[in-house]
Coordinates of C-alpha atoms and ligand atoms in Angstrom, one line a residue:
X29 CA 190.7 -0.3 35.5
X30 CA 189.1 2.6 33.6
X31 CA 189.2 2.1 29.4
X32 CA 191.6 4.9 27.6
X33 CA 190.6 7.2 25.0
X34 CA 191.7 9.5 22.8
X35 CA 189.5 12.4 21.7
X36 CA 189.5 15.0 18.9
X37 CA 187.8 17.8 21.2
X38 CA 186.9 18.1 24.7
X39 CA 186.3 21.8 24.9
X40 CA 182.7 22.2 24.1
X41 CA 180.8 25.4 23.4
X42 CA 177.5 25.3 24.4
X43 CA 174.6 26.9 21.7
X44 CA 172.9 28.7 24.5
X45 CA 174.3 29.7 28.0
X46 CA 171.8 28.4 30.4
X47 CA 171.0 30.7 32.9
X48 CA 170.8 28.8 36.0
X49 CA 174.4 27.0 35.2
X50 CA 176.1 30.1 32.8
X51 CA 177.7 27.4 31.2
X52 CA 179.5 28.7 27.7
X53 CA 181.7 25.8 27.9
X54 CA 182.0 22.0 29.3
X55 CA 184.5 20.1 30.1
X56 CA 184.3 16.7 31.0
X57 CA 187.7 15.0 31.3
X58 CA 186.1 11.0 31.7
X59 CA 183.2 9.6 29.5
X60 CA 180.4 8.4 32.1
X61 CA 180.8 8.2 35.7
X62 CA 181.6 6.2 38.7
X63 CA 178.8 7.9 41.2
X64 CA 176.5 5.6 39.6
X65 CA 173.5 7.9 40.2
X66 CA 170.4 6.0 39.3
X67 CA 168.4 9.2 38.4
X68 CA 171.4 10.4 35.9
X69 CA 170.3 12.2 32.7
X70 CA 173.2 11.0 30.9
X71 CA 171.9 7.2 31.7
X72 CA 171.0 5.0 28.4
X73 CA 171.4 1.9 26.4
X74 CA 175.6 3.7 25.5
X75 CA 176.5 3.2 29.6
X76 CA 175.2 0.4 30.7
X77 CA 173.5 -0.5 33.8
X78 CA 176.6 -0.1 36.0
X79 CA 177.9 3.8 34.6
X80 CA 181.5 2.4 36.2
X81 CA 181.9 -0.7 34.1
X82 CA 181.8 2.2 31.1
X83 CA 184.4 5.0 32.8
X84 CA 186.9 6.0 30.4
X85 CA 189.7 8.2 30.9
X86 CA 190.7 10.5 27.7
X87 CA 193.8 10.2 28.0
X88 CA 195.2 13.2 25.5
X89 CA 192.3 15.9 27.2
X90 CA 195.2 18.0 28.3
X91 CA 196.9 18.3 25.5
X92 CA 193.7 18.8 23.6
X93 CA 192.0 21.9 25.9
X94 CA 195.3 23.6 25.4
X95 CA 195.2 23.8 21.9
X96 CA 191.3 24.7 22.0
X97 CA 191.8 27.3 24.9
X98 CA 195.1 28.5 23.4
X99 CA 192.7 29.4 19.9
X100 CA 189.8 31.0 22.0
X101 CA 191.6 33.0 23.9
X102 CA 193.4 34.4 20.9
X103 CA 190.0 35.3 19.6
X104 CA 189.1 36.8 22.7
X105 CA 186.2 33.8 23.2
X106 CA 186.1 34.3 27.3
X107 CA 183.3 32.3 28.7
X108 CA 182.2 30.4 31.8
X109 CA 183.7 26.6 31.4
X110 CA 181.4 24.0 33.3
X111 CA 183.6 21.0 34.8
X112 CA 181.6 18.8 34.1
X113 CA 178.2 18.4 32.7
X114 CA 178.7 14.8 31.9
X115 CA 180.6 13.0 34.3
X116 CA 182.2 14.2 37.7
X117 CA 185.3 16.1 37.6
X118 CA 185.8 14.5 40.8
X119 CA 185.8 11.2 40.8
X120 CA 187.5 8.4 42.7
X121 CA 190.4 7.7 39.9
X122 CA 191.2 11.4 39.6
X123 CA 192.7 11.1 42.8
X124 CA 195.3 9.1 40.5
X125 CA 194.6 10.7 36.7
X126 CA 194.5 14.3 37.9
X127 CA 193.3 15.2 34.8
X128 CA 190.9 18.0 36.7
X129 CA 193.5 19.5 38.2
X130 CA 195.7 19.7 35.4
X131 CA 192.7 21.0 33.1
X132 CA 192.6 24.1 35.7
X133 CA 196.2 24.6 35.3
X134 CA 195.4 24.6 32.1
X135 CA 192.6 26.8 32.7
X136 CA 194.5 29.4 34.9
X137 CA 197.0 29.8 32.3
X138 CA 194.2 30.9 29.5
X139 CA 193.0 33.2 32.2
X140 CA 188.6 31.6 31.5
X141 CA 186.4 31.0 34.6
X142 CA 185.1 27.8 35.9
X143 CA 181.9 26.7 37.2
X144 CA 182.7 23.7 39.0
X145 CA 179.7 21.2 39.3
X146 CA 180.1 18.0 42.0
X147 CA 179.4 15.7 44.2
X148 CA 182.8 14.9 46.3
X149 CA 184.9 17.0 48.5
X150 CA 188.2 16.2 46.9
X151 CA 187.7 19.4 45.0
X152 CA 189.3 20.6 48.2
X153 CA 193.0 19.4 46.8
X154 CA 192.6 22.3 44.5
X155 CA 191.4 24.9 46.2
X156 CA 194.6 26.4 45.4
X157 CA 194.1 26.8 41.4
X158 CA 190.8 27.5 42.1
X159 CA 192.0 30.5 44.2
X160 CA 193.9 31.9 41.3
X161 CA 191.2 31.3 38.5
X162 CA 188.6 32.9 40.9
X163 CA 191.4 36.4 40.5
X164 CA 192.3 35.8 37.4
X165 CA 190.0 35.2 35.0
X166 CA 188.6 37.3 32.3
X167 CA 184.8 37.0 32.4
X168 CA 182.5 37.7 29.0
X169 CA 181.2 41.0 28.7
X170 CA 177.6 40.5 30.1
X171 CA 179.0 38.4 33.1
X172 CA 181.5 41.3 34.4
X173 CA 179.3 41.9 37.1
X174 CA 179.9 38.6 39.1
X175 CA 183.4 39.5 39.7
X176 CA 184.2 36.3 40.2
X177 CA 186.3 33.5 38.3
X178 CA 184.8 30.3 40.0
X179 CA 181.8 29.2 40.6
X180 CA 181.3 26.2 42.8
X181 CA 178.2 24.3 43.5
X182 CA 177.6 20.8 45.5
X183 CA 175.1 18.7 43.7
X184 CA 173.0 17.0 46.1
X185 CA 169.6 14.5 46.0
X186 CA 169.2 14.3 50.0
X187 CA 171.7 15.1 52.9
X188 CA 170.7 11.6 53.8
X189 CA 173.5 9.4 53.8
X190 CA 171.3 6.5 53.4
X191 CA 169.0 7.9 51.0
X192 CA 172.0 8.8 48.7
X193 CA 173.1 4.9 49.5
X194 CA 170.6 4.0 47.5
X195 CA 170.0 6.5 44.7
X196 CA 173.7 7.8 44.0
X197 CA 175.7 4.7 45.3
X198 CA 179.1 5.8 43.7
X199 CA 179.4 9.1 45.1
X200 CA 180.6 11.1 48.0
X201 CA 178.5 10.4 51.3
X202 CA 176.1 13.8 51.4
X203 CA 177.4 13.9 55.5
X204 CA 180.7 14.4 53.8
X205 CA 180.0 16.6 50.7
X206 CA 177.9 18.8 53.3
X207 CA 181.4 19.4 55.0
X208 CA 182.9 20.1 52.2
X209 CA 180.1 22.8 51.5
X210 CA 181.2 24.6 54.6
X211 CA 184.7 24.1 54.2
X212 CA 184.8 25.8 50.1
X213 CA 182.5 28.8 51.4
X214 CA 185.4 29.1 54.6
X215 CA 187.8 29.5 52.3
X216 CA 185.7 32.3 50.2
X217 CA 184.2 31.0 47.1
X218 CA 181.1 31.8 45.6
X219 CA 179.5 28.7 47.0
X220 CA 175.9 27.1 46.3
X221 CA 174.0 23.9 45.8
X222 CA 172.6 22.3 42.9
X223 CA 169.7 20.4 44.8
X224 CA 168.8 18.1 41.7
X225 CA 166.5 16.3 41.6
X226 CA 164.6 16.5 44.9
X227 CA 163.3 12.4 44.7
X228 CA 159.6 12.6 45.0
X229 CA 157.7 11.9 48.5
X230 CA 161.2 11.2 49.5
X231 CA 163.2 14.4 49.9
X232 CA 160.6 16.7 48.6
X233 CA 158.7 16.1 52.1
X234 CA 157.6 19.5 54.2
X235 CA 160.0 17.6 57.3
X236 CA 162.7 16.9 54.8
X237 CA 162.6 20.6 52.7
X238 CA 162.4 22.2 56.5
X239 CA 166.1 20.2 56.7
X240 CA 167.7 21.4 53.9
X241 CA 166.8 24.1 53.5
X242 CA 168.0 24.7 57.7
X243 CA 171.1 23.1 57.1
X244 CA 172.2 24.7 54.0
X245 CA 171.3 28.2 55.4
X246 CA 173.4 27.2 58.6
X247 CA 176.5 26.3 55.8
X248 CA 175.6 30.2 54.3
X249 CA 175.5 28.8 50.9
X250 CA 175.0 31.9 48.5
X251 CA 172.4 30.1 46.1
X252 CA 170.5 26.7 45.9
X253 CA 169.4 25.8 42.6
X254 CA 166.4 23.3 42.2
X255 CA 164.5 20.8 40.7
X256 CA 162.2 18.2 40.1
X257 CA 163.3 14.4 38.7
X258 CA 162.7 13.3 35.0
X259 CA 163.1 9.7 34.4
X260 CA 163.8 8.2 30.9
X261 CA 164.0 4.8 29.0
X262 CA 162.4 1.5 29.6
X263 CA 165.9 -0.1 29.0
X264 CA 167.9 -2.0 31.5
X265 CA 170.2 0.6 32.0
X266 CA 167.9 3.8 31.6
X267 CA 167.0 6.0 34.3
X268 CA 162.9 5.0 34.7
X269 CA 164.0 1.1 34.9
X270 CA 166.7 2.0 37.5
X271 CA 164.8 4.1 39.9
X272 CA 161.5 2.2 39.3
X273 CA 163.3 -1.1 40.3
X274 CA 164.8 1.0 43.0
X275 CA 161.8 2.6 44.9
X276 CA 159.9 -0.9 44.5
X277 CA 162.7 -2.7 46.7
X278 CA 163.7 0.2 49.5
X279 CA 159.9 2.5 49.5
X280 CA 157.2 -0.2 48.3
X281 CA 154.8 2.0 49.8
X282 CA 155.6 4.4 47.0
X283 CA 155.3 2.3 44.1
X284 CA 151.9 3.0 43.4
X285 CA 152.9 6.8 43.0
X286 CA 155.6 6.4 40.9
X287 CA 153.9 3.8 38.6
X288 CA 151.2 6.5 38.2
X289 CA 153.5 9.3 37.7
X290 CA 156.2 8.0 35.5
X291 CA 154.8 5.0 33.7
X292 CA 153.3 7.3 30.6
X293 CA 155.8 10.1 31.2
X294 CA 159.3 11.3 31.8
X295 CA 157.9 14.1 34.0
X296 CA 156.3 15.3 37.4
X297 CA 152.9 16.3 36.6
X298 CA 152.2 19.6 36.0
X299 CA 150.1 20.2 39.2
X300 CA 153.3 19.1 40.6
X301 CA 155.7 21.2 38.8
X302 CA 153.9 24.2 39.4
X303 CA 153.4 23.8 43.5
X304 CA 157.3 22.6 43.5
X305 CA 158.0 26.5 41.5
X306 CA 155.5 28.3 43.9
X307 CA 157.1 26.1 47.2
X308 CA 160.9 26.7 46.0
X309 CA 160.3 30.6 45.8
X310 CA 158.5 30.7 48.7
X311 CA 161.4 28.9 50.8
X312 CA 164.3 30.9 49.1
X313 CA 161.9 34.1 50.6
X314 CA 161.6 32.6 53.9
X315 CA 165.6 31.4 54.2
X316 CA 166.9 34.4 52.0
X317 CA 168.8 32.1 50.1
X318 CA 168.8 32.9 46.2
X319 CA 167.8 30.5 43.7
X320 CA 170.0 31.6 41.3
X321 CA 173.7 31.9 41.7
X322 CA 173.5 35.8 41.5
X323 CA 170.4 37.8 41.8
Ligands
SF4_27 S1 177.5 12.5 39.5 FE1 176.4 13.5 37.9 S2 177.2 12.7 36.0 FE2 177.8 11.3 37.7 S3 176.3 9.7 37.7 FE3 175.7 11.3 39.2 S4 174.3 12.7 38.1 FE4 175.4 11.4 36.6

């Protein structure tokens, strides 16, 4: 049984829109999340080991986006609103909350555009909403040119269901999510993939990149975006502890790597970094699949 909050704001504006996400908002209806990924960003001493044990539903979030939509509208504030940057917006217990869906009613009604981040394929119960957003919406100025009022992009670590066994235990099965790739680009969104992170000598592998990037042209995704893992904390719960102790019981073979890498720092090394860059562009050439969602 999730905990139940009550929040002051859940409509955040963000300082900078980044330009791989165009995020000008988020949204994120729970605090942590039940995917459990081990590699999470949002992973610290705050969540815990287990992100479920920490799930909390905020309870008044409808209530409260009105009011903050209902004022930003007024003030002609349109902008891209990310759902979620912190937590799914589709996990498990919305099935039963249905905050996400009502947020998007919500949404609809204040005419902004969505950007919908996840890793599950019950978005598909709103594909409906999402429909109307994607004809509705009033997009800022410099973003006219999408012509579109939702954006949808499947988060993925491997298409390995076993791999994501191990690294994002909570969520979706990637067999499944994949499905639900083809099915959201059927029914005519703007439809991509947020392939972060690719796990180190694990799905970064020439064999393994030849896969997804084979598979994910076959779905006709219209963008992938990339990149590499960061890992943080030496704390039960944190990120480096999780995947460390992870890697050491299912790839043993690898641990020598990853002690090497990741012991002293948070980050690929740079040699790394810059032959993933060089390797990502040359593949988006080769598939003709953009790496950002509009080029
Ligand atoms: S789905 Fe996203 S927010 Fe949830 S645990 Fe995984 S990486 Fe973190």
């Amino acid at each position: 049984m999730p905990n139940q909050i009550i929040v002051k704001s859940v409509l955040n504006k963000t300082k900078k829109r980044d330009s791989w996400f165009l995020d000008d908002y988020t949204f994120n209806p729970y605090s942590s999340c039940s995917f459990n990924c081990l590699y999470c960003y949002i992973r610290g001493s705050k969540y815990g080991e287990n992100l479920e044990t920490s799930l909390s539903v905020k309870t008044n979030a409808i209530e409260v986006l009105d009011k903050q939509l209902a004022l930003r509208a007024k003030k002609n504030q349109y902008g891209i609103i990310v759902l979620s940057s912190a937590t799914d917006p589709y996990l498990k217990i919305d099935r039963e909350y249905q905050l996400t869906r009502s947020a998007l009613e919500v949404i609809l009604k204040y005419k902004f555009p969505v950007h919908i981040i996840t890793k599950s394929n019950l978005i598909k119960r709103d594909f409906d909403i999402l429909k109307e957003i994607d004809k509705e919406a009033i997009l800022p100025n410099d973003l006219k040119y999408l012509n579109r009022g939702t954006i949808i992009s499947f988060s993925f670590s491997t298409l390995r269901d076993h791999i994501g066994k191990i690294f994002e235990p909570g969520a979706t099965p990637p067999s499944l999510r994949l499905k639900a790739v083809t099915e959201t680009k059927e029914a005519g969104f703007l439809t991509g993939i947020s392939m972060m992170p690719f796990i180190p000598y694990i799905t970064d592998t020439s064999e393994e990149l030849e896969h997804l990037f084979t598979t994910f042209k076959s779905a006709q995704v219209d963008y992938l975006l990339p990149a590499t893992l960061t890992l943080y904390g030496d704390q039960k719960g944190d990120s480096k502890t999780l995947m460390l102790k992870a890697i050491k019981k299912h790839y043993p073979e690898l641990v020598e790597k990853y002690n090497k890498i990741f012991l002293n720092s948070y980050q690929l090394p740079e040699y790394y970094r810059n032959a993933f860059s060089k390797k990502m562009k040359e593949l988006s050439i080769l598939y003709k699949i953009n790496n950002k969602i509009m080029e």
